[in-house]
XYZ file of C-alpha atoms in Angstrom:
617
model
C -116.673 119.763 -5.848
C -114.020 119.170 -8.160
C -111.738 122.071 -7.176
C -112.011 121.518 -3.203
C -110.903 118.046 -4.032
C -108.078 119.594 -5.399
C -106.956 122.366 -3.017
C -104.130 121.677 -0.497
C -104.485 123.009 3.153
C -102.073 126.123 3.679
C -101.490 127.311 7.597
C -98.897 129.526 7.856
C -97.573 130.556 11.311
C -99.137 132.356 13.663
C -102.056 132.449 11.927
C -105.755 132.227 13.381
C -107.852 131.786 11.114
C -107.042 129.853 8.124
C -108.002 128.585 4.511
C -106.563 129.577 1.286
C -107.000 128.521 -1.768
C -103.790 127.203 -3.760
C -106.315 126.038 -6.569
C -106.888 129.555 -9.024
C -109.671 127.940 -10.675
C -110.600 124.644 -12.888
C -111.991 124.549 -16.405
C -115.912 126.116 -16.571
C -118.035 123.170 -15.870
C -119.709 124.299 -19.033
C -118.258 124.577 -22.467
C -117.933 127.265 -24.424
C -120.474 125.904 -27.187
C -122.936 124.689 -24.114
C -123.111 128.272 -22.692
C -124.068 129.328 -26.426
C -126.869 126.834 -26.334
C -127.903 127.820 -22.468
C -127.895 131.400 -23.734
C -129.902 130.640 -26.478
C -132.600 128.810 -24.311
C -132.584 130.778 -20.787
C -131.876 134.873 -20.089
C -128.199 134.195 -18.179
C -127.327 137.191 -15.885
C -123.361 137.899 -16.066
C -121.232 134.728 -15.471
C -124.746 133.204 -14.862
C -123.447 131.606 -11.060
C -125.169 132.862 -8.478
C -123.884 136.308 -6.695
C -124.971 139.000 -4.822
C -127.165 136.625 -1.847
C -126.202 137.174 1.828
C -126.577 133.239 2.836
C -127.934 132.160 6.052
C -124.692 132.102 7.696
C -126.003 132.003 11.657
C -128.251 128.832 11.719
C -125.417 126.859 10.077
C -122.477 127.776 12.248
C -125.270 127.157 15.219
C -125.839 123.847 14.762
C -123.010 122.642 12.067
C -122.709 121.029 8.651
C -123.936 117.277 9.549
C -127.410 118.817 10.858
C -127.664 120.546 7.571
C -126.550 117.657 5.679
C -129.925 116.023 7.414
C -132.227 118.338 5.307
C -130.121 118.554 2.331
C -130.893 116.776 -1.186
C -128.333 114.426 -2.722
C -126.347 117.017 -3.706
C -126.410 119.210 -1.183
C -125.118 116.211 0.555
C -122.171 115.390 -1.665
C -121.059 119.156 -1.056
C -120.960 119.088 2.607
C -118.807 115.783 2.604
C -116.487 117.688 0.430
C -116.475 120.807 2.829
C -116.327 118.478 5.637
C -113.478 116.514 3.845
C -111.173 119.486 3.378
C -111.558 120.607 7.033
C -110.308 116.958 8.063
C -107.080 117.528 5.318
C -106.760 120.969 7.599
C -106.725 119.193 10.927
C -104.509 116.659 9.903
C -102.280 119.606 8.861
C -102.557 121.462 12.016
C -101.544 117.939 13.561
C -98.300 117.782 11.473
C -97.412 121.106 12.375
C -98.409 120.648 16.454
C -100.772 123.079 16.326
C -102.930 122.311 19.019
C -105.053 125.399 19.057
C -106.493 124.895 15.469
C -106.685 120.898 16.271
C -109.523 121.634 18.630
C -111.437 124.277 16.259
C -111.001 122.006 13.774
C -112.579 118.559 16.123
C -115.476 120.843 16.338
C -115.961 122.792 13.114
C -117.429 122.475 10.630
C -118.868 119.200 11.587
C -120.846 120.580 14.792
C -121.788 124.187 15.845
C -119.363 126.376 16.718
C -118.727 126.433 20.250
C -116.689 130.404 20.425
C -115.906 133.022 19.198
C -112.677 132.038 17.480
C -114.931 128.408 16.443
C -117.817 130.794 14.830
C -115.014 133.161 12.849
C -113.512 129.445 11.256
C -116.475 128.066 10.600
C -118.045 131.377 8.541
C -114.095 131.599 6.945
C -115.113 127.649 5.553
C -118.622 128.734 4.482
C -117.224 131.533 2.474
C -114.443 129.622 0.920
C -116.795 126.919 -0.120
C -119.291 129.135 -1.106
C -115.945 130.887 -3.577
C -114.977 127.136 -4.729
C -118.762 126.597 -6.122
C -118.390 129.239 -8.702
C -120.533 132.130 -6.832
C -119.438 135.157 -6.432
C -119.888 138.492 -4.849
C -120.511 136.565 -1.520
C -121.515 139.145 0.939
C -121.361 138.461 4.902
C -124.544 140.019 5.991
C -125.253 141.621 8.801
C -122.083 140.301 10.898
C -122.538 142.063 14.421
C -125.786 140.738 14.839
C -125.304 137.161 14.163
C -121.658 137.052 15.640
C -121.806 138.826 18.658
C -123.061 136.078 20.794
C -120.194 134.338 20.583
C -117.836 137.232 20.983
C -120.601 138.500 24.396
C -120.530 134.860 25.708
C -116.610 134.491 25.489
C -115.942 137.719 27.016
C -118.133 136.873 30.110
C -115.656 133.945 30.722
C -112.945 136.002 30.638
C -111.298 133.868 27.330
C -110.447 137.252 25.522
C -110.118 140.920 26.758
C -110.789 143.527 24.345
C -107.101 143.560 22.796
C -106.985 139.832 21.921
C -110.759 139.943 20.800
C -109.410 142.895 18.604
C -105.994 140.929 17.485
C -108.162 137.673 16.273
C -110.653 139.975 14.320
C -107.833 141.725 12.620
C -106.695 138.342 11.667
C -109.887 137.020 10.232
C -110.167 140.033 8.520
C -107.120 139.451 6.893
C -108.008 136.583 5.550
C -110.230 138.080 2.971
C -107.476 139.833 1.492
C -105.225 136.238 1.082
C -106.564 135.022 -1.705
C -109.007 138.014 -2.662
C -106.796 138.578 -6.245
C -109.109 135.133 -7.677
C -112.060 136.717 -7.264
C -111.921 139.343 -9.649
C -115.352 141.453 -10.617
C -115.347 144.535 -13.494
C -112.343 145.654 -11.976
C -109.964 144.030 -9.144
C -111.703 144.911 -5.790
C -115.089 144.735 -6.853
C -115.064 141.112 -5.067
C -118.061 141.834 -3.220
C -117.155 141.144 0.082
C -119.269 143.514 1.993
C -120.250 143.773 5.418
C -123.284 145.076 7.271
C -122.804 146.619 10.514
C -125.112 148.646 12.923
C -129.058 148.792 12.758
C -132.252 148.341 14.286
C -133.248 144.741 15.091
C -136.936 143.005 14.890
C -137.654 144.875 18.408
C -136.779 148.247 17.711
C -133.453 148.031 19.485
C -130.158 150.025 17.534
C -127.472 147.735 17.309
C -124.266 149.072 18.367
C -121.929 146.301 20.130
C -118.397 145.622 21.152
C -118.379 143.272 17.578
C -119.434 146.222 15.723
C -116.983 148.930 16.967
C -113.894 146.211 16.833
C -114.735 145.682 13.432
C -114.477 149.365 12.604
C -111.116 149.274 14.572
C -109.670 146.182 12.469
C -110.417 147.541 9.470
C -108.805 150.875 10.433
C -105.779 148.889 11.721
C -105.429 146.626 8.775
C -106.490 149.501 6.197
C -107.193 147.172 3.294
C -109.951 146.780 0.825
C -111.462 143.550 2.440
C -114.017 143.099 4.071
C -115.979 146.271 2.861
C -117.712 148.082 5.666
C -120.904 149.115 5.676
C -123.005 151.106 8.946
C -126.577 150.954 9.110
C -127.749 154.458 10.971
C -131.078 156.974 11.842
C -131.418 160.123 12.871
C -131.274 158.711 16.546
C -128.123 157.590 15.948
C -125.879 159.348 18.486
C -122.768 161.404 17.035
C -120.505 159.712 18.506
C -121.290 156.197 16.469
C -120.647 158.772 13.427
C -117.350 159.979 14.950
C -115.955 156.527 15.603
C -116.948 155.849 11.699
C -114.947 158.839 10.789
C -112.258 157.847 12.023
C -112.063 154.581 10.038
C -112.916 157.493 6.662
C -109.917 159.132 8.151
C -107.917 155.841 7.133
C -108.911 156.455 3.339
C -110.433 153.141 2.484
C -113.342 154.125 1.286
C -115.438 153.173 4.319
C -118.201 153.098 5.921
C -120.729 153.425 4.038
C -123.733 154.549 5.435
C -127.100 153.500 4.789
C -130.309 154.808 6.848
C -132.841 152.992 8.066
C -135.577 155.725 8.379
C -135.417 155.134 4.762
C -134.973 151.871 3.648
C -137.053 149.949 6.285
C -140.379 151.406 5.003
C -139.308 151.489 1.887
C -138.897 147.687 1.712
C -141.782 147.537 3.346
C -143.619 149.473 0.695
C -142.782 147.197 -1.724
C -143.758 144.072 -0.281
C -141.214 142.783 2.320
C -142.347 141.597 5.591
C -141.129 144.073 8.257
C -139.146 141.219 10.003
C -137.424 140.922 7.018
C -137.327 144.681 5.824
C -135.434 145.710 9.506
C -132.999 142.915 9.088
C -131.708 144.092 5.353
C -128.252 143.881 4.600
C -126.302 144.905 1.443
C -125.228 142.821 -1.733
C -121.726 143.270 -3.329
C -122.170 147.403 -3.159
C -124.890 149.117 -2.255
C -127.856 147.137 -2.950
C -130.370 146.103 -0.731
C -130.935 143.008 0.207
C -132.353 140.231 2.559
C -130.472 138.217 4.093
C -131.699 134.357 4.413
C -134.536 134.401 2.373
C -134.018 136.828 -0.823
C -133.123 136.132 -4.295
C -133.461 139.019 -5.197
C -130.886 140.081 -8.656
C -130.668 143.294 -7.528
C -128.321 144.374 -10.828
C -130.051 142.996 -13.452
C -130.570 146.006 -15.617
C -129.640 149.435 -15.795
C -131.763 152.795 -17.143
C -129.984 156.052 -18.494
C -131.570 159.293 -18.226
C -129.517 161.239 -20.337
C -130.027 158.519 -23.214
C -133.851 159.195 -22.748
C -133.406 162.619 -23.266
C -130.839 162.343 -25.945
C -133.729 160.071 -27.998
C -136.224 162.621 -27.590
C -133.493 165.463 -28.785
C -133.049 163.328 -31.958
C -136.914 162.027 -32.476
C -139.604 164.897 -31.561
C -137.764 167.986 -30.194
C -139.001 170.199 -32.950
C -142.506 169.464 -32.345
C -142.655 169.727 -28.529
C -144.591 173.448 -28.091
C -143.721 173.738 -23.961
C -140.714 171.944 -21.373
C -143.720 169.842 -19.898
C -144.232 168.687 -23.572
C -141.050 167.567 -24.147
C -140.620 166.407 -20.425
C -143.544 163.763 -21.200
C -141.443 162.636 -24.429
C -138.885 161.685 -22.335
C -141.222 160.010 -19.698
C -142.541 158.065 -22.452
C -138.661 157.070 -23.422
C -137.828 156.265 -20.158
C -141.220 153.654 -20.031
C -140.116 152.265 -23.666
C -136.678 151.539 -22.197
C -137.619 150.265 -18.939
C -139.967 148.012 -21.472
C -137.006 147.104 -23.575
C -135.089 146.009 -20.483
C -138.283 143.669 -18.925
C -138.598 142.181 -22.028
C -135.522 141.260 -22.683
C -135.034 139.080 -19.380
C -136.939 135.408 -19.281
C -136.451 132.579 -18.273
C -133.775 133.169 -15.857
C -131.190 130.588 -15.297
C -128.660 129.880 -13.042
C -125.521 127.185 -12.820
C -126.666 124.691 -9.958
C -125.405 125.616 -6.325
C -126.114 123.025 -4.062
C -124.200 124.319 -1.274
C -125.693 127.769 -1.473
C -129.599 125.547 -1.392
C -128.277 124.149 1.904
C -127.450 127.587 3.274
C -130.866 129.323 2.137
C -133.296 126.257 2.744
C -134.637 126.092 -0.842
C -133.276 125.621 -4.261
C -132.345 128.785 -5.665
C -133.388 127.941 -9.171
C -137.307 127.647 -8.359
C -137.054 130.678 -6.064
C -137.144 132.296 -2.830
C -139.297 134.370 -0.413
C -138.121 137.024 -2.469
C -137.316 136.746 -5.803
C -137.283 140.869 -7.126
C -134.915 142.179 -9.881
C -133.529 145.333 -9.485
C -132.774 147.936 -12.494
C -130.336 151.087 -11.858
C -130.985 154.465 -12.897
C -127.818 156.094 -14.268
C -126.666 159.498 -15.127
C -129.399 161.312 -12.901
C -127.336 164.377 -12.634
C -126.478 164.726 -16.508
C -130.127 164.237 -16.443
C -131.393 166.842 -14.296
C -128.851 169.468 -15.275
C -129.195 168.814 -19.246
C -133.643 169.558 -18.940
C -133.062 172.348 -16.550
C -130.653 173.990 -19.130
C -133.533 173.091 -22.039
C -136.454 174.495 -19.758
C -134.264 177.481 -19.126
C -132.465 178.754 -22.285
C -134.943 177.017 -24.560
C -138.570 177.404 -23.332
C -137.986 180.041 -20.363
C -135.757 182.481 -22.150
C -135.820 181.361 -25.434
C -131.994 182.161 -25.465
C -131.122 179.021 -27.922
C -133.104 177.759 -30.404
C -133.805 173.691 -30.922
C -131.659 173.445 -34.059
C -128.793 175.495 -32.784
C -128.503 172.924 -29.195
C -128.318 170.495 -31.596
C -125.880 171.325 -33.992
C -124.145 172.138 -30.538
C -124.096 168.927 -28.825
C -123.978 166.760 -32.213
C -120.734 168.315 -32.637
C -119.576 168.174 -30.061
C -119.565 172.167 -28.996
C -117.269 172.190 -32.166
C -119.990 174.461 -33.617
C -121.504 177.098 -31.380
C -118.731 176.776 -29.288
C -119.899 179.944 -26.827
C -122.741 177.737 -25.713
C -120.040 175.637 -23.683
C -119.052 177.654 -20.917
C -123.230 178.688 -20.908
C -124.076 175.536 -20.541
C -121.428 173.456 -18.312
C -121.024 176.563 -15.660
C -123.523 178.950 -15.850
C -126.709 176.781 -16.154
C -128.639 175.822 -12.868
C -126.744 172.361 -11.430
C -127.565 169.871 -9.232
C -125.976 170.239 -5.493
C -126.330 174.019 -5.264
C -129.580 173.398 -3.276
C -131.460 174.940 -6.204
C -135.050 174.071 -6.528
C -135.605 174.944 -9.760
C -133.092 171.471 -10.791
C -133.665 169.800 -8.035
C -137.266 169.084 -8.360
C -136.202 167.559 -11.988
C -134.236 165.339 -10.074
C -137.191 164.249 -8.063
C -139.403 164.289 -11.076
C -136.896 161.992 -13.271
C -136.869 159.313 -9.900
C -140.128 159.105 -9.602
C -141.320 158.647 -12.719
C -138.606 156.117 -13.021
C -140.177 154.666 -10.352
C -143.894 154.518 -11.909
C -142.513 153.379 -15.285
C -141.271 150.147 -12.962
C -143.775 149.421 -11.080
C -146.751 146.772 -11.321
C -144.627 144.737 -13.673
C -144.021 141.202 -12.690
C -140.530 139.442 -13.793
C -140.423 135.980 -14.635
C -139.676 134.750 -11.529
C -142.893 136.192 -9.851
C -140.826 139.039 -8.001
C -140.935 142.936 -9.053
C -139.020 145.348 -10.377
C -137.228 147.355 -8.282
C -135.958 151.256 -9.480
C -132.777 152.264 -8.071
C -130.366 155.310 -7.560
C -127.137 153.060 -8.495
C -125.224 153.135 -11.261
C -122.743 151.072 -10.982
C -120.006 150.565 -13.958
C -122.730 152.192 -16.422
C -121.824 155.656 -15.741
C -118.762 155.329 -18.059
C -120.836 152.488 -20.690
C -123.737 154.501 -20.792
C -122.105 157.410 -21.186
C -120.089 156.658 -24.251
C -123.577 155.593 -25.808
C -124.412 159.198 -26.540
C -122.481 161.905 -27.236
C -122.085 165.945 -25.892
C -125.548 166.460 -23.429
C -127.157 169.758 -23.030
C -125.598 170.336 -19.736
C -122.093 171.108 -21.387
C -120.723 167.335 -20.681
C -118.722 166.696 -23.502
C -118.450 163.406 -25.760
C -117.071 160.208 -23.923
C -117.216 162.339 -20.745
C -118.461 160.170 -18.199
C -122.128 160.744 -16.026
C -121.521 161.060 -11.901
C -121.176 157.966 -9.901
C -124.413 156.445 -8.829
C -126.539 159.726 -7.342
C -123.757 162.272 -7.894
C -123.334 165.415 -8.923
C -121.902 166.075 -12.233
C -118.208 165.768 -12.084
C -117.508 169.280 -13.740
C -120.896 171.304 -11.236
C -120.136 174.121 -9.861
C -121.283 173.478 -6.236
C -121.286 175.702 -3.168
C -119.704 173.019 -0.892
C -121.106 169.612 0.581
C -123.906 171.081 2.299
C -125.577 172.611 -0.688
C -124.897 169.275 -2.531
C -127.032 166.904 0.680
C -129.355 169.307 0.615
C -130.001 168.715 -2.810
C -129.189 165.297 -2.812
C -131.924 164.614 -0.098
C -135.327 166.060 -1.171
C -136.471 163.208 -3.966
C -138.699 160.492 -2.845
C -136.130 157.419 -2.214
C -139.082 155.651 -0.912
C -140.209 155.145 -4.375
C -136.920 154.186 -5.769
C -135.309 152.190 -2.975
C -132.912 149.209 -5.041
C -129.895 151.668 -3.537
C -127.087 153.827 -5.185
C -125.230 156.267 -2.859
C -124.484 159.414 -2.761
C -120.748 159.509 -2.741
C -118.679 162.651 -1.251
C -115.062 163.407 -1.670
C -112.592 165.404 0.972
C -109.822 166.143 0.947
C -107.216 164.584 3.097
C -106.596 167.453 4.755
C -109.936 167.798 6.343
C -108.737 165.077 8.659
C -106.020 166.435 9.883
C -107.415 166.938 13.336
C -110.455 165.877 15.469
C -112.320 169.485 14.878
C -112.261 168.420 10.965
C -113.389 164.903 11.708
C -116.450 166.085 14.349
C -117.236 168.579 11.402
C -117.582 165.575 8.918
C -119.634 162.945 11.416
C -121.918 166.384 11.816
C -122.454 166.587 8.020
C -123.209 163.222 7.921
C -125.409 163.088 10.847
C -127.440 166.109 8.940
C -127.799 163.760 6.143
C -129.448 161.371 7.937
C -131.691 163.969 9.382
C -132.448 165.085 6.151
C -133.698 161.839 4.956
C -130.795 160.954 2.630
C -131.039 157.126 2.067
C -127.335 156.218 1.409
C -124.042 157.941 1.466
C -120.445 156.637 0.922
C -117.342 159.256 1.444
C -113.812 158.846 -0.129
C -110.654 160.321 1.390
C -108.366 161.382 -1.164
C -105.397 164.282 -2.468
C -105.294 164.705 -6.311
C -101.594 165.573 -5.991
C -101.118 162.463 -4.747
C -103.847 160.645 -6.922
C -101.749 162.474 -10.104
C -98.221 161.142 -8.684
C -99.521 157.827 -8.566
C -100.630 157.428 -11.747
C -97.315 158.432 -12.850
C -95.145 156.603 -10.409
C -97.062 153.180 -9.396
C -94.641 151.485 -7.866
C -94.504 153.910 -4.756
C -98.124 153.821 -4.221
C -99.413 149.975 -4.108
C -100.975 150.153 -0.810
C -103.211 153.686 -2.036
C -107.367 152.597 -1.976
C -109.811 154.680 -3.212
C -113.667 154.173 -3.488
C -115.288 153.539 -6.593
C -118.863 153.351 -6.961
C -119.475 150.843 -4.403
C -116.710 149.206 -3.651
C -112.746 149.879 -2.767
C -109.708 149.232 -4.688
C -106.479 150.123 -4.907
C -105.654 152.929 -7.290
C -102.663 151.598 -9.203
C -104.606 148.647 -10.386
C -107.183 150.027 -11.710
C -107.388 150.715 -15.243
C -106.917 154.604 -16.754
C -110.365 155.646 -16.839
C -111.493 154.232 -13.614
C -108.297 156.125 -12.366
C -109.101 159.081 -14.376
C -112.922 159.691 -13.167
C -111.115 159.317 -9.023
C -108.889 162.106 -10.116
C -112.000 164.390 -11.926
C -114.544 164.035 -8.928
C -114.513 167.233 -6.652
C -112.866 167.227 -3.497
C -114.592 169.292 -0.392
C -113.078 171.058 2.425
C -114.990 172.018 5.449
């Protein structure tokens, strides 16, 4: 309230859509010694504001803010005069400055329901902002073709915009999440959030694919920054050309699209309790994460499992004894259930700063719930996982090639003693992504029994627990929690991104590594976490390269992969960058679910870009 009270309206010419905030951000409303106490009396996730919800964004720019203001509570109230009050500062700006176009947006919006296209683009631009001002964060725009395109359909039937201008007021709007994006700063800058779901099958069956959907691939190919974050929901019916188009906007090396498929994740959802008018109208939250738009409150990141720590307990605490692999295999089950356990216990009473704003967008006050109300735990290091049993099974109980106390005097040490195991262990033991079975199924026995260790437990808000195939920033924290692993990764040597290969496998090539990547059960373990692939720059030089990568991406949809996000990038020029900054400030890579660009990030967020494999085709 305070802060939009504060901020100044900003229209600088020729622009379209407009808002920016000139406020950076006002004192907490809490101190620090009340956040101590708050802490002490309620389980406070991150900044404890509410983040990661996908708003319903379509029923308010329908009908405008004074209908909502006719449900809303007494706050919910106060915060729409606010909204509304800022909007009037903006018209009497666009008066000053004889702007007559943004006069009438501004008559209409956000008082009433948008009217147009360019009227329904403002209004969401005001929602977002607010939503910003509040304190949330990681404000994601749901599923933006679908709720949109009836204003962009009805406005091209009366001729107001051909498919250029349509195009050139897109490319504007989308610019204006990049104008003020530097405020809204996550683990690293980028990781804002602002993520977009495109594409999809709709509550009759029907694959969306519209005009809205393809000019949004083209403005973000046009604009090529990191804002708004793409995302394209696809099935194995999807035709080729849809993954051609989205390609092309890979080609552009932002770290977009990112696919998710709905053979998947629909019945997924479904199989864990979402309605299916609910489960076919998901949407992601600040990465990867599923979500629901409208009516989920779901804290899809509340917690995070490593495999490789399991296995690195057991190592320490009952390796000796354990006769057989399927012996020491249920240790680490066991370890994997005590830290799930450790995790659910730790989180009650969950509390979050009022939004009253946000209550009036999702009909219901966040803080006693919503339809759904699930929490959502990652499962990191799957990978380091999977290769460091397969090399125990193997050399241990298969061939009995290294004893127990020699792999541990190995990896305790860091391969300073026994150093020949090394190479033996980090290239010549089976890997994950060589379409091996004998690793793979390790991979699918890790997920689902992730999955079991999860499931039936209730969370304090009445919701579930979902297991998930993300990661997020705990494949470099987890990862300096334990030291060398059995699969030759070295101390401080960070896990794969999300459900990656190691970054040091020796794969065949991306087709060995989706074939391995898609035979565990993701219906089990459906919270999300991609897959990420990287090429090479050069793969794109020409259209047979980029109808070779839509194929390979089409095949892992067919496959039954459940999410997939590819990176463009040249080590060369990744390496040059690093060392010369200044030439490269426009250069965006993908990190694990969001885009950024490189010579902000810090060195070992850099670093782990630079070690990940790149494929050619």
């Amino acid at each position: 309230e305070r802060l939009i009270k504060e901020e100044k309206p900003v229209i600088l010419p020729d622009e379209k859509i407009v808002y920016l905030r000139t406020v950076a951000n006002l004192p907490d409303c809490f101190t620090e010694k009340e956040w101590e106490e708050l802490r002490q009396k309620y389980y406070i996730h991150e900044l404890g504001y509410i983040s990661n919800f996908s708003p319903n964004y379509y029923d308010t720019i329908a009908v405008g803010l004074l209908k909502r203001r006719e449900q809303a509570d007494e706050y919910g109230k106060r915060a729409i005069d606010n909204i509304i009050d800022l909007a009037d500062r903006y018209l009497h700006e666009a008066k000053l400055q004889g702007r007559e176009d943004l006069v009438e947006v501004f008559t209409q919006v956000p008082r009433y329901g948008a009217r147009n296209f360019r009227e329904a683009l403002q209004f969401f631009r005001i929602i977002h902002f607010a939503l910003w001002a509040e304190g949330n964060y990681h404000n994601t725009l749901g599923r933006f073709d679908k709720y949109m395109y009836p204003y962009l359909k009805a406005d091209m039937e009366k001729g107001i915009y051909t498919r250029e201008s349509a195009l050139e007021l897109l490319e504007d709007f989308f610019l204006s999440f990049n104008k003020d994006s530097d405020i809204y700063v996550g683990v690293q800058q980028g990781d804002n959030g602002q993520s977009m779901m495109l594409g999809g099958m709709d509550e009759n069956g029907e694959y969306i694919f519209n005009l809205l959907t393809e000019l949004c691939m083209e403005a973000s190919c046009n604009n090529k920054l990191i804002d708004p974050k793409i995302n394209l929901r696809v099935n194995k019916d999807t035709p080729k050309e849809i993954f051609i188009k989205a390609t092309h906007l890979t080609k552009a090396g932002l770290g977009f699209p990112q696919y998710s498929n709905d053979d998947i994740v629909i019945p997924a959802l479904e199989k864990l309790g979402y309605e299916h008018k609910d489960a076919v109208n998901y949407a992601v939250a600040a990465c990867w994460e599923f979500i629901i738009p409208n009516v989920g409150a779901d804290v899809d990141n509340i917690g995070a499992m490593s495999y490789p720590k399991a296995i690195d307990t057991v190592l320490h605490n009952g390796f000796m004894e354990c006769e057989t692999y399927d012996d020491f295999f249920k240790k680490v089950v066991e370890e994997i259930n005590n830290e799930c356990d450790r995790i659910c216990d730790g989180i009650k009473d969950l509390w979050f700063v009022p939004s009253p704003f946000m209550n009036v967008l999702m009909g219901c006050n966040i803080a006693e719930g919503s339809k759904y109300n699930n929490f959502g735990i990652h499962g990191t290091g799957i990978a380091t996982g999977a290769d460091s049993l397969a090399a125990i099974k193997k050399y241990v109980y298969e061939e009995k090639s290294i004893d127990k106390q020699t792999l541990l005097e190995a990896i305790d040490s860091d391969f300073e003693k026994h150093s020949e195991l090394l190479p033996i262990l980090r290239y010549e033991a089976p890997k994950l992504g060589n379409n091996d079975d004998y690793v793979d199924s390790i991979a699918t026995d890790l997920l689902d029994n992730f999955a079991k260790c999860l499931e039936g437990r209730i969370n304090c808000r009445g919701g579930i627990y979902r297991a998930g195939t993300g990661s997020a920033m705990f494949y470099l924290w987890h990862a300096n929690e334990i030291g060398a692993s059995p699969d030759g990764r070295r101390a401080k040597e960070p896990f794969g991104t999300n459900y990656s290969v190691s970054l040091f496998a020796k794969v065949k090539g991306p087709v060995s590594v989706i074939a391995s990547m898609t035979k565990q059960h993701f219906e089990n373990a459906i919270n999300g976490g991609p897959l990420t692939l990287e090429f090479h720059q050069s793969v794109f030089s020409d259209q047979d390269g980029i109808e070779k990568v839509a194929s390979l991406v089409k095949r892992y949809i067919e496959l039954g992969g459940h999410q997939l996000q590819l990176n463009t990038v040249n080590t060369e020029q990744l390496l040059d960058a690093q060392a010369h900054p200044e030439n490269y400030k426009q250069l965006v890579v993908r990190i694990w679910g969001w885009s950024a660009y490189f010579v902000e990030l810090d060195k070992e967020y850099q670093d782990h870009v630079i070690a990940r494999q790149a494929y050619k085709i």
